Amino acid sequence: MQSAKNPLKRLPGLKSWLGQYEDFVDTAAQPSGGNYLEQYRIWDAFLETWPVSKLKTMALEDYTKAGDKDCFVYWVEARLGEMGSIWGGSAFKFGIYSRKDKATKENDTSRSYSDEYGWYRRLGKTPQEAFENVRATVVGIAENAQKGDLAAIKNETRLGQSLKWKIAFHYQDREHPTIVNIFKKKSIQEYLGDTENMSLDKLHTQLIERKEE
């Protein structure tokens, strides 16, 4: 607007943009998709299948298994996809993943491969060691989400930002939400404004507070 040659002609577009963001705020902490009740049914099924108690004992094959639609990562990425998408990017975002493509791959400075798995080298020397670090991280995120400790989630660095906040969203107290189902800083910053130096945990808090005003 400030740099436009004729800003008056751009006002209708700005009004439309503001209206879209108003709709965004009204639904930010709610599951998206055409069937609201159906999305909650899926969310309930996820929590029944993957309570925190089960996360603590899940095996590597429970976490990731190519072609298995009941493994944890498939639930989070695909079955819960209408409640905040984390599609795209590399499967390394899960820390460790089950390889569908069994072609030989060479290790590099950051990634390791076996016949069955690919994983970040910083997580461990073997698939099992890497998974144990990932499992501990997932459990910590879920427990902190239940407590509403967003700072602890922010400080967790072993999993990528979108994945950790996606997990946190689904394990939060739904009666007292603290996290919206949007996992990129830029999307929230564009609505809130003047939040360039604000961390994502604070952005979630500020957006929830504004929605409750």
mmCIF file with all atom_site columns, C-alpha atoms in Angstrom:
data_model
loop_
_atom_site.group_PDB
_atom_site.id
_atom_site.type_symbol
_atom_site.label_atom_id
_atom_site.label_alt_id
_atom_site.label_comp_id
_atom_site.label_asym_id
_atom_site.label_entity_id
_atom_site.label_seq_id
_atom_site.pdbx_PDB_ins_code
_atom_site.Cartn_x
_atom_site.Cartn_y
_atom_site.Cartn_z
_atom_site.occupancy
_atom_site.B_iso_or_equiv
_atom_site.pdbx_formal_charge
_atom_site.auth_seq_id
_atom_site.auth_comp_id
_atom_site.auth_asym_id
_atom_site.auth_atom_id
_atom_site.pdbx_PDB_model_num
ATOM 1   C CA . MET A 1 1   ? 0.000   0.000   0.000  1.00 0.00 ? 1   MET A CA 1
ATOM 2   C CA . GLN A 1 2   ? 2.734   2.456   0.896  1.00 0.00 ? 2   GLN A CA 1
ATOM 3   C CA . SER A 1 3   ? 4.569   1.932   -2.379 1.00 0.00 ? 3   SER A CA 1
ATOM 4   C CA . ALA A 1 4   ? 1.492   1.773   -4.606 1.00 0.00 ? 4   ALA A CA 1
ATOM 5   C CA . LYS A 1 5   ? 1.124   4.541   -7.225 1.00 0.00 ? 5   LYS A CA 1
ATOM 6   C CA . ASN A 1 6   ? -2.627  4.597   -6.695 1.00 0.00 ? 6   ASN A CA 1
ATOM 7   C CA . PRO A 1 7   ? -3.345  3.162   -3.238 1.00 0.00 ? 7   PRO A CA 1
ATOM 8   C CA . LEU A 1 8   ? -7.083  3.961   -3.393 1.00 0.00 ? 8   LEU A CA 1
ATOM 9   C CA . LYS A 1 9   ? -7.530  1.386   -6.145 1.00 0.00 ? 9   LYS A CA 1
ATOM 10  C CA . ARG A 1 10  ? -5.899  -1.213  -3.909 1.00 0.00 ? 10  ARG A CA 1
ATOM 11  C CA . LEU A 1 11  ? -8.249  -0.673  -0.968 1.00 0.00 ? 11  LEU A CA 1
ATOM 12  C CA . PRO A 1 12  ? -10.842 -3.258  -2.153 1.00 0.00 ? 12  PRO A CA 1
ATOM 13  C CA . GLY A 1 13  ? -8.103  -5.878  -2.338 1.00 0.00 ? 13  GLY A CA 1
ATOM 14  C CA . LEU A 1 14  ? -6.882  -4.970  1.138  1.00 0.00 ? 14  LEU A CA 1
ATOM 15  C CA . LYS A 1 15  ? -10.421 -5.219  2.495  1.00 0.00 ? 15  LYS A CA 1
ATOM 16  C CA . SER A 1 16  ? -10.784 -8.672  0.976  1.00 0.00 ? 16  SER A CA 1
ATOM 17  C CA . TRP A 1 17  ? -7.436  -9.760  2.443  1.00 0.00 ? 17  TRP A CA 1
ATOM 18  C CA . LEU A 1 18  ? -8.455  -8.544  5.910  1.00 0.00 ? 18  LEU A CA 1
ATOM 19  C CA . GLY A 1 19  ? -11.715 -10.425 5.630  1.00 0.00 ? 19  GLY A CA 1
ATOM 20  C CA . GLN A 1 20  ? -9.891  -13.627 4.811  1.00 0.00 ? 20  GLN A CA 1
ATOM 21  C CA . TYR A 1 21  ? -7.692  -13.207 7.865  1.00 0.00 ? 21  TYR A CA 1
ATOM 22  C CA . GLU A 1 22  ? -10.728 -12.565 10.044 1.00 0.00 ? 22  GLU A CA 1
ATOM 23  C CA . ASP A 1 23  ? -12.061 -15.933 8.904  1.00 0.00 ? 23  ASP A CA 1
ATOM 24  C CA . PHE A 1 24  ? -8.639  -17.419 9.648  1.00 0.00 ? 24  PHE A CA 1
ATOM 25  C CA . VAL A 1 25  ? -8.737  -16.195 13.248 1.00 0.00 ? 25  VAL A CA 1
ATOM 26  C CA . ASP A 1 26  ? -12.247 -17.519 13.775 1.00 0.00 ? 26  ASP A CA 1
ATOM 27  C CA . THR A 1 27  ? -11.120 -21.035 12.816 1.00 0.00 ? 27  THR A CA 1
ATOM 28  C CA . ALA A 1 28  ? -7.428  -21.002 13.757 1.00 0.00 ? 28  ALA A CA 1
ATOM 29  C CA . ALA A 1 29  ? -7.674  -23.331 16.745 1.00 0.00 ? 29  ALA A CA 1
ATOM 30  C CA . GLN A 1 30  ? -10.209 -25.633 15.098 1.00 0.00 ? 30  GLN A CA 1
ATOM 31  C CA . PRO A 1 31  ? -9.794  -28.550 12.704 1.00 0.00 ? 31  PRO A CA 1
ATOM 32  C CA . SER A 1 32  ? -10.204 -27.533 9.076  1.00 0.00 ? 32  SER A CA 1
ATOM 33  C CA . GLY A 1 33  ? -12.014 -29.385 6.358  1.00 0.00 ? 33  GLY A CA 1
ATOM 34  C CA . GLY A 1 34  ? -15.579 -29.689 5.200  1.00 0.00 ? 34  GLY A CA 1
ATOM 35  C CA . ASN A 1 35  ? -16.749 -32.085 7.906  1.00 0.00 ? 35  ASN A CA 1
ATOM 36  C CA . TYR A 1 36  ? -15.936 -30.634 11.304 1.00 0.00 ? 36  TYR A CA 1
ATOM 37  C CA . LEU A 1 37  ? -17.351 -33.533 13.313 1.00 0.00 ? 37  LEU A CA 1
ATOM 38  C CA . GLU A 1 38  ? -15.580 -36.063 11.132 1.00 0.00 ? 38  GLU A CA 1
ATOM 39  C CA . GLN A 1 39  ? -12.250 -34.376 11.758 1.00 0.00 ? 39  GLN A CA 1
ATOM 40  C CA . TYR A 1 40  ? -12.816 -34.562 15.499 1.00 0.00 ? 40  TYR A CA 1
ATOM 41  C CA . ARG A 1 41  ? -13.733 -38.226 15.142 1.00 0.00 ? 41  ARG A CA 1
ATOM 42  C CA . ILE A 1 42  ? -10.384 -38.855 13.445 1.00 0.00 ? 42  ILE A CA 1
ATOM 43  C CA . TRP A 1 43  ? -8.606  -36.848 16.134 1.00 0.00 ? 43  TRP A CA 1
ATOM 44  C CA . ASP A 1 44  ? -10.306 -38.935 18.837 1.00 0.00 ? 44  ASP A CA 1
ATOM 45  C CA . ALA A 1 45  ? -9.292  -42.125 17.037 1.00 0.00 ? 45  ALA A CA 1
ATOM 46  C CA . PHE A 1 46  ? -5.694  -40.928 16.901 1.00 0.00 ? 46  PHE A CA 1
ATOM 47  C CA . LEU A 1 47  ? -5.589  -40.275 20.645 1.00 0.00 ? 47  LEU A CA 1
ATOM 48  C CA . GLU A 1 48  ? -7.156  -43.664 21.328 1.00 0.00 ? 48  GLU A CA 1
ATOM 49  C CA . THR A 1 49  ? -4.590  -45.352 19.090 1.00 0.00 ? 49  THR A CA 1
ATOM 50  C CA . TRP A 1 50  ? -1.616  -43.294 20.242 1.00 0.00 ? 50  TRP A CA 1
ATOM 51  C CA . PRO A 1 51  ? -2.042  -42.207 23.870 1.00 0.00 ? 51  PRO A CA 1
ATOM 52  C CA . VAL A 1 52  ? 1.112   -40.884 25.534 1.00 0.00 ? 52  VAL A CA 1
ATOM 53  C CA . SER A 1 53  ? 1.443   -44.151 27.442 1.00 0.00 ? 53  SER A CA 1
ATOM 54  C CA . LYS A 1 54  ? 1.795   -46.021 24.129 1.00 0.00 ? 54  LYS A CA 1
ATOM 55  C CA . LEU A 1 55  ? 4.262   -43.492 22.757 1.00 0.00 ? 55  LEU A CA 1
ATOM 56  C CA . LYS A 1 56  ? 6.599   -44.415 25.601 1.00 0.00 ? 56  LYS A CA 1
ATOM 57  C CA . THR A 1 57  ? 6.729   -48.060 24.532 1.00 0.00 ? 57  THR A CA 1
ATOM 58  C CA . MET A 1 58  ? 6.339   -47.861 20.751 1.00 0.00 ? 58  MET A CA 1
ATOM 59  C CA . ALA A 1 59  ? 8.858   -49.758 18.653 1.00 0.00 ? 59  ALA A CA 1
ATOM 60  C CA . LEU A 1 60  ? 10.654  -48.436 15.599 1.00 0.00 ? 60  LEU A CA 1
ATOM 61  C CA . GLU A 1 61  ? 8.217   -50.330 13.342 1.00 0.00 ? 61  GLU A CA 1
ATOM 62  C CA . ASP A 1 62  ? 5.313   -48.669 15.165 1.00 0.00 ? 62  ASP A CA 1
ATOM 63  C CA . TYR A 1 63  ? 6.749   -45.229 14.514 1.00 0.00 ? 63  TYR A CA 1
ATOM 64  C CA . THR A 1 64  ? 7.541   -45.667 10.826 1.00 0.00 ? 64  THR A CA 1
ATOM 65  C CA . LYS A 1 65  ? 6.875   -48.531 8.423  1.00 0.00 ? 65  LYS A CA 1
ATOM 66  C CA . ALA A 1 66  ? 6.566   -48.026 4.676  1.00 0.00 ? 66  ALA A CA 1
ATOM 67  C CA . GLY A 1 67  ? 3.035   -48.835 3.512  1.00 0.00 ? 67  GLY A CA 1
ATOM 68  C CA . ASP A 1 68  ? 1.605   -49.094 7.046  1.00 0.00 ? 68  ASP A CA 1
ATOM 69  C CA . LYS A 1 69  ? -1.322  -46.686 7.483  1.00 0.00 ? 69  LYS A CA 1
ATOM 70  C CA . ASP A 1 70  ? -1.442  -47.290 11.224 1.00 0.00 ? 70  ASP A CA 1
ATOM 71  C CA . CYS A 1 71  ? 2.139   -46.276 12.022 1.00 0.00 ? 71  CYS A CA 1
ATOM 72  C CA . PHE A 1 72  ? 2.600   -43.045 13.957 1.00 0.00 ? 72  PHE A CA 1
ATOM 73  C CA . VAL A 1 73  ? 4.094   -40.943 11.168 1.00 0.00 ? 73  VAL A CA 1
ATOM 74  C CA . TYR A 1 74  ? 1.335   -41.909 8.732  1.00 0.00 ? 74  TYR A CA 1
ATOM 75  C CA . TRP A 1 75  ? -1.285  -40.876 11.257 1.00 0.00 ? 75  TRP A CA 1
ATOM 76  C CA . VAL A 1 76  ? 0.366   -37.514 11.848 1.00 0.00 ? 76  VAL A CA 1
ATOM 77  C CA . GLU A 1 77  ? 1.077   -36.617 8.235  1.00 0.00 ? 77  GLU A CA 1
ATOM 78  C CA . ALA A 1 78  ? -1.803  -38.208 6.321  1.00 0.00 ? 78  ALA A CA 1
ATOM 79  C CA . ARG A 1 79  ? -4.740  -39.178 8.501  1.00 0.00 ? 79  ARG A CA 1
ATOM 80  C CA . LEU A 1 80  ? -4.597  -35.943 10.487 1.00 0.00 ? 80  LEU A CA 1
ATOM 81  C CA . GLY A 1 81  ? -3.666  -33.895 7.434  1.00 0.00 ? 81  GLY A CA 1
ATOM 82  C CA . GLU A 1 82  ? -6.919  -31.904 7.343  1.00 0.00 ? 82  GLU A CA 1
ATOM 83  C CA . MET A 1 83  ? -6.088  -30.470 10.780 1.00 0.00 ? 83  MET A CA 1
ATOM 84  C CA . GLY A 1 84  ? -2.902  -28.716 9.741  1.00 0.00 ? 84  GLY A CA 1
ATOM 85  C CA . SER A 1 85  ? -0.734  -29.963 6.903  1.00 0.00 ? 85  SER A CA 1
ATOM 86  C CA . ILE A 1 86  ? 2.913   -30.989 7.124  1.00 0.00 ? 86  ILE A CA 1
ATOM 87  C CA . TRP A 1 87  ? 2.968   -32.521 3.634  1.00 0.00 ? 87  TRP A CA 1
ATOM 88  C CA . GLY A 1 88  ? 6.004   -31.936 1.469  1.00 0.00 ? 88  GLY A CA 1
ATOM 89  C CA . GLY A 1 89  ? 9.702   -31.941 2.020  1.00 0.00 ? 89  GLY A CA 1
ATOM 90  C CA . SER A 1 90  ? 11.852  -34.922 2.854  1.00 0.00 ? 90  SER A CA 1
ATOM 91  C CA . ALA A 1 91  ? 10.871  -37.910 4.984  1.00 0.00 ? 91  ALA A CA 1
ATOM 92  C CA . PHE A 1 92  ? 13.914  -37.020 7.077  1.00 0.00 ? 92  PHE A CA 1
ATOM 93  C CA . LYS A 1 93  ? 11.598  -34.537 8.829  1.00 0.00 ? 93  LYS A CA 1
ATOM 94  C CA . PHE A 1 94  ? 10.530  -37.516 10.962 1.00 0.00 ? 94  PHE A CA 1
ATOM 95  C CA . GLY A 1 95  ? 14.099  -37.959 12.219 1.00 0.00 ? 95  GLY A CA 1
ATOM 96  C CA . ILE A 1 96  ? 14.092  -41.532 10.962 1.00 0.00 ? 96  ILE A CA 1
ATOM 97  C CA . TYR A 1 97  ? 11.907  -43.114 8.314  1.00 0.00 ? 97  TYR A CA 1
ATOM 98  C CA . SER A 1 98  ? 11.248  -46.518 6.787  1.00 0.00 ? 98  SER A CA 1
ATOM 99  C CA . ARG A 1 99  ? 12.565  -46.661 3.241  1.00 0.00 ? 99  ARG A CA 1
ATOM 100 C CA . LYS A 1 100 ? 10.182  -47.697 0.493  1.00 0.00 ? 100 LYS A CA 1
ATOM 101 C CA . ASP A 1 101 ? 12.964  -47.364 -2.057 1.00 0.00 ? 101 ASP A CA 1
ATOM 102 C CA . LYS A 1 102 ? 15.593  -49.976 -1.202 1.00 0.00 ? 102 LYS A CA 1
ATOM 103 C CA . ALA A 1 103 ? 18.180  -48.730 -3.719 1.00 0.00 ? 103 ALA A CA 1
ATOM 104 C CA . THR A 1 104 ? 21.662  -48.353 -2.253 1.00 0.00 ? 104 THR A CA 1
ATOM 105 C CA . LYS A 1 105 ? 22.343  -44.874 -0.898 1.00 0.00 ? 105 LYS A CA 1
ATOM 106 C CA . GLU A 1 106 ? 25.608  -43.484 0.363  1.00 0.00 ? 106 GLU A CA 1
ATOM 107 C CA . ASN A 1 107 ? 25.861  -41.828 3.755  1.00 0.00 ? 107 ASN A CA 1
ATOM 108 C CA . ASP A 1 108 ? 26.801  -38.169 3.780  1.00 0.00 ? 108 ASP A CA 1
ATOM 109 C CA . THR A 1 109 ? 27.773  -35.663 6.449  1.00 0.00 ? 109 THR A CA 1
ATOM 110 C CA . SER A 1 110 ? 24.242  -35.357 7.832  1.00 0.00 ? 110 SER A CA 1
ATOM 111 C CA . ARG A 1 111 ? 22.300  -38.430 6.733  1.00 0.00 ? 111 ARG A CA 1
ATOM 112 C CA . SER A 1 112 ? 22.739  -42.156 7.214  1.00 0.00 ? 112 SER A CA 1
ATOM 113 C CA . TYR A 1 113 ? 21.113  -45.093 5.464  1.00 0.00 ? 113 TYR A CA 1
ATOM 114 C CA . SER A 1 114 ? 20.614  -48.784 6.028  1.00 0.00 ? 114 SER A CA 1
ATOM 115 C CA . ASP A 1 115 ? 18.680  -51.143 3.777  1.00 0.00 ? 115 ASP A CA 1
ATOM 116 C CA . GLU A 1 116 ? 15.537  -50.397 5.801  1.00 0.00 ? 116 GLU A CA 1
ATOM 117 C CA . TYR A 1 117 ? 15.900  -46.872 7.143  1.00 0.00 ? 117 TYR A CA 1
ATOM 118 C CA . GLY A 1 118 ? 17.175  -43.370 6.556  1.00 0.00 ? 118 GLY A CA 1
ATOM 119 C CA . TRP A 1 119 ? 17.950  -41.101 9.511  1.00 0.00 ? 119 TRP A CA 1
ATOM 120 C CA . TYR A 1 120 ? 19.822  -38.012 10.591 1.00 0.00 ? 120 TYR A CA 1
ATOM 121 C CA . ARG A 1 121 ? 23.296  -38.917 11.762 1.00 0.00 ? 121 ARG A CA 1
ATOM 122 C CA . ARG A 1 122 ? 23.094  -36.471 14.655 1.00 0.00 ? 122 ARG A CA 1
ATOM 123 C CA . LEU A 1 123 ? 20.395  -38.683 16.201 1.00 0.00 ? 123 LEU A CA 1
ATOM 124 C CA . GLY A 1 124 ? 22.479  -41.831 16.434 1.00 0.00 ? 124 GLY A CA 1
ATOM 125 C CA . LYS A 1 125 ? 24.867  -44.241 14.794 1.00 0.00 ? 125 LYS A CA 1
ATOM 126 C CA . THR A 1 126 ? 22.255  -46.954 14.214 1.00 0.00 ? 126 THR A CA 1
ATOM 127 C CA . PRO A 1 127 ? 18.550  -46.927 13.337 1.00 0.00 ? 127 PRO A CA 1
ATOM 128 C CA . GLN A 1 128 ? 17.623  -48.085 16.826 1.00 0.00 ? 128 GLN A CA 1
ATOM 129 C CA . GLU A 1 129 ? 19.747  -45.437 18.541 1.00 0.00 ? 129 GLU A CA 1
ATOM 130 C CA . ALA A 1 130 ? 18.301  -42.730 16.314 1.00 0.00 ? 130 ALA A CA 1
ATOM 131 C CA . PHE A 1 131 ? 14.771  -43.940 16.961 1.00 0.00 ? 131 PHE A CA 1
ATOM 132 C CA . GLU A 1 132 ? 15.221  -43.975 20.727 1.00 0.00 ? 132 GLU A CA 1
ATOM 133 C CA . ASN A 1 133 ? 16.166  -40.297 20.558 1.00 0.00 ? 133 ASN A CA 1
ATOM 134 C CA . VAL A 1 134 ? 13.173  -39.573 18.334 1.00 0.00 ? 134 VAL A CA 1
ATOM 135 C CA . ARG A 1 135 ? 10.817  -41.493 20.623 1.00 0.00 ? 135 ARG A CA 1
ATOM 136 C CA . ALA A 1 136 ? 12.028  -39.598 23.688 1.00 0.00 ? 136 ALA A CA 1
ATOM 137 C CA . THR A 1 137 ? 11.499  -36.347 21.795 1.00 0.00 ? 137 THR A CA 1
ATOM 138 C CA . VAL A 1 138 ? 7.958   -37.242 20.709 1.00 0.00 ? 138 VAL A CA 1
ATOM 139 C CA . VAL A 1 139 ? 7.029   -38.239 24.256 1.00 0.00 ? 139 VAL A CA 1
ATOM 140 C CA . GLY A 1 140 ? 8.463   -34.990 25.626 1.00 0.00 ? 140 GLY A CA 1
ATOM 141 C CA . ILE A 1 141 ? 6.556   -32.896 23.101 1.00 0.00 ? 141 ILE A CA 1
ATOM 142 C CA . ALA A 1 142 ? 3.285   -34.687 23.851 1.00 0.00 ? 142 ALA A CA 1
ATOM 143 C CA . GLU A 1 143 ? 3.692   -34.363 27.619 1.00 0.00 ? 143 GLU A CA 1
ATOM 144 C CA . ASN A 1 144 ? 4.638   -30.696 27.419 1.00 0.00 ? 144 ASN A CA 1
ATOM 145 C CA . ALA A 1 145 ? 1.699   -30.024 25.115 1.00 0.00 ? 145 ALA A CA 1
ATOM 146 C CA . GLN A 1 146 ? -0.655  -31.577 27.659 1.00 0.00 ? 146 GLN A CA 1
ATOM 147 C CA . LYS A 1 147 ? 0.802   -29.299 30.328 1.00 0.00 ? 147 LYS A CA 1
ATOM 148 C CA . GLY A 1 148 ? 0.711   -26.243 28.071 1.00 0.00 ? 148 GLY A CA 1
ATOM 149 C CA . ASP A 1 149 ? 4.488   -25.786 28.356 1.00 0.00 ? 149 ASP A CA 1
ATOM 150 C CA . LEU A 1 150 ? 5.089   -24.218 24.944 1.00 0.00 ? 150 LEU A CA 1
ATOM 151 C CA . ALA A 1 151 ? 8.541   -22.920 25.880 1.00 0.00 ? 151 ALA A CA 1
ATOM 152 C CA . ALA A 1 152 ? 9.780   -26.482 26.373 1.00 0.00 ? 152 ALA A CA 1
ATOM 153 C CA . ILE A 1 153 ? 8.421   -27.441 22.957 1.00 0.00 ? 153 ILE A CA 1
ATOM 154 C CA . LYS A 1 154 ? 10.124  -24.435 21.380 1.00 0.00 ? 154 LYS A CA 1
ATOM 155 C CA . ASN A 1 155 ? 13.463  -25.488 22.894 1.00 0.00 ? 155 ASN A CA 1
ATOM 156 C CA . GLU A 1 156 ? 13.267  -29.004 21.449 1.00 0.00 ? 156 GLU A CA 1
ATOM 157 C CA . THR A 1 157 ? 15.570  -29.145 18.416 1.00 0.00 ? 157 THR A CA 1
ATOM 158 C CA . ARG A 1 158 ? 15.762  -32.826 17.487 1.00 0.00 ? 158 ARG A CA 1
ATOM 159 C CA . LEU A 1 159 ? 12.663  -32.666 15.288 1.00 0.00 ? 159 LEU A CA 1
ATOM 160 C CA . GLY A 1 160 ? 11.736  -30.034 12.738 1.00 0.00 ? 160 GLY A CA 1
ATOM 161 C CA . GLN A 1 161 ? 9.474   -27.128 13.620 1.00 0.00 ? 161 GLN A CA 1
ATOM 162 C CA . SER A 1 162 ? 6.376   -28.142 11.656 1.00 0.00 ? 162 SER A CA 1
ATOM 163 C CA . LEU A 1 163 ? 6.421   -31.732 12.905 1.00 0.00 ? 163 LEU A CA 1
ATOM 164 C CA . LYS A 1 164 ? 6.935   -30.903 16.557 1.00 0.00 ? 164 LYS A CA 1
ATOM 165 C CA . TRP A 1 165 ? 4.163   -28.304 16.596 1.00 0.00 ? 165 TRP A CA 1
ATOM 166 C CA . LYS A 1 166 ? 1.860   -30.644 14.674 1.00 0.00 ? 166 LYS A CA 1
ATOM 167 C CA . ILE A 1 167 ? 2.403   -33.302 17.348 1.00 0.00 ? 167 ILE A CA 1
ATOM 168 C CA . ALA A 1 168 ? 1.948   -30.725 20.107 1.00 0.00 ? 168 ALA A CA 1
ATOM 169 C CA . PHE A 1 169 ? -1.310  -29.474 18.597 1.00 0.00 ? 169 PHE A CA 1
ATOM 170 C CA . HIS A 1 170 ? -2.881  -32.927 18.742 1.00 0.00 ? 170 HIS A CA 1
ATOM 171 C CA . TYR A 1 171 ? -1.815  -33.660 22.317 1.00 0.00 ? 171 TYR A CA 1
ATOM 172 C CA . GLN A 1 172 ? -2.811  -30.327 23.851 1.00 0.00 ? 172 GLN A CA 1
ATOM 173 C CA . ASP A 1 173 ? -5.737  -29.953 26.236 1.00 0.00 ? 173 ASP A CA 1
ATOM 174 C CA . ARG A 1 174 ? -8.580  -29.380 23.803 1.00 0.00 ? 174 ARG A CA 1
ATOM 175 C CA . GLU A 1 175 ? -10.735 -27.810 26.509 1.00 0.00 ? 175 GLU A CA 1
ATOM 176 C CA . HIS A 1 176 ? -8.058  -25.157 27.050 1.00 0.00 ? 176 HIS A CA 1
ATOM 177 C CA . PRO A 1 177 ? -6.187  -24.870 23.721 1.00 0.00 ? 177 PRO A CA 1
ATOM 178 C CA . THR A 1 178 ? -2.787  -23.219 23.602 1.00 0.00 ? 178 THR A CA 1
ATOM 179 C CA . ILE A 1 179 ? -1.738  -24.085 20.040 1.00 0.00 ? 179 ILE A CA 1
ATOM 180 C CA . VAL A 1 180 ? -3.385  -23.363 16.701 1.00 0.00 ? 180 VAL A CA 1
ATOM 181 C CA . ASN A 1 181 ? -3.203  -25.773 13.789 1.00 0.00 ? 181 ASN A CA 1
ATOM 182 C CA . ILE A 1 182 ? -0.816  -23.557 11.814 1.00 0.00 ? 182 ILE A CA 1
ATOM 183 C CA . PHE A 1 183 ? 2.843   -24.486 12.062 1.00 0.00 ? 183 PHE A CA 1
ATOM 184 C CA . LYS A 1 184 ? 4.715   -21.831 10.080 1.00 0.00 ? 184 LYS A CA 1
ATOM 185 C CA . LYS A 1 185 ? 5.737   -18.595 11.740 1.00 0.00 ? 185 LYS A CA 1
ATOM 186 C CA . LYS A 1 186 ? 5.181   -16.505 8.644  1.00 0.00 ? 186 LYS A CA 1
ATOM 187 C CA . SER A 1 187 ? 1.498   -17.401 8.401  1.00 0.00 ? 187 SER A CA 1
ATOM 188 C CA . ILE A 1 188 ? 0.781   -16.239 11.953 1.00 0.00 ? 188 ILE A CA 1
ATOM 189 C CA . GLN A 1 189 ? 3.114   -13.240 11.748 1.00 0.00 ? 189 GLN A CA 1
ATOM 190 C CA . GLU A 1 190 ? 1.310   -11.904 8.695  1.00 0.00 ? 190 GLU A CA 1
ATOM 191 C CA . TYR A 1 191 ? -1.896  -11.765 10.678 1.00 0.00 ? 191 TYR A CA 1
ATOM 192 C CA . LEU A 1 192 ? -0.556  -10.494 14.012 1.00 0.00 ? 192 LEU A CA 1
ATOM 193 C CA . GLY A 1 193 ? 1.916   -7.986  12.565 1.00 0.00 ? 193 GLY A CA 1
ATOM 194 C CA . ASP A 1 194 ? 5.003   -6.553  14.272 1.00 0.00 ? 194 ASP A CA 1
ATOM 195 C CA . THR A 1 195 ? 6.139   -9.981  15.508 1.00 0.00 ? 195 THR A CA 1
ATOM 196 C CA . GLU A 1 196 ? 9.361   -10.389 13.542 1.00 0.00 ? 196 GLU A CA 1
ATOM 197 C CA . ASN A 1 197 ? 11.438  -11.343 16.588 1.00 0.00 ? 197 ASN A CA 1
ATOM 198 C CA . MET A 1 198 ? 8.752   -13.397 18.332 1.00 0.00 ? 198 MET A CA 1
ATOM 199 C CA . SER A 1 199 ? 9.225   -17.163 18.680 1.00 0.00 ? 199 SER A CA 1
ATOM 200 C CA . LEU A 1 200 ? 6.526   -19.553 17.541 1.00 0.00 ? 200 LEU A CA 1
ATOM 201 C CA . ASP A 1 201 ? 5.428   -20.464 21.073 1.00 0.00 ? 201 ASP A CA 1
ATOM 202 C CA . LYS A 1 202 ? 4.735   -16.796 21.799 1.00 0.00 ? 202 LYS A CA 1
ATOM 203 C CA . LEU A 1 203 ? 2.938   -16.405 18.476 1.00 0.00 ? 203 LEU A CA 1
ATOM 204 C CA . HIS A 1 204 ? 0.590   -19.254 19.342 1.00 0.00 ? 204 HIS A CA 1
ATOM 205 C CA . THR A 1 205 ? -0.082  -17.699 22.734 1.00 0.00 ? 205 THR A CA 1
ATOM 206 C CA . GLN A 1 206 ? -0.740  -14.252 21.297 1.00 0.00 ? 206 GLN A CA 1
ATOM 207 C CA . LEU A 1 207 ? -3.046  -15.603 18.613 1.00 0.00 ? 207 LEU A CA 1
ATOM 208 C CA . ILE A 1 208 ? -5.074  -17.623 21.135 1.00 0.00 ? 208 ILE A CA 1
ATOM 209 C CA . GLU A 1 209 ? -5.338  -14.554 23.384 1.00 0.00 ? 209 GLU A CA 1
ATOM 210 C CA . ARG A 1 210 ? -6.498  -12.370 20.520 1.00 0.00 ? 210 ARG A CA 1
ATOM 211 C CA . LYS A 1 211 ? -9.080  -14.944 19.496 1.00 0.00 ? 211 LYS A CA 1
ATOM 212 C CA . GLU A 1 212 ? -10.486 -14.967 23.048 1.00 0.00 ? 212 GLU A CA 1
ATOM 213 C CA . GLU A 1 213 ? -10.785 -11.162 23.287 1.00 0.00 ? 213 GLU A CA 1
#
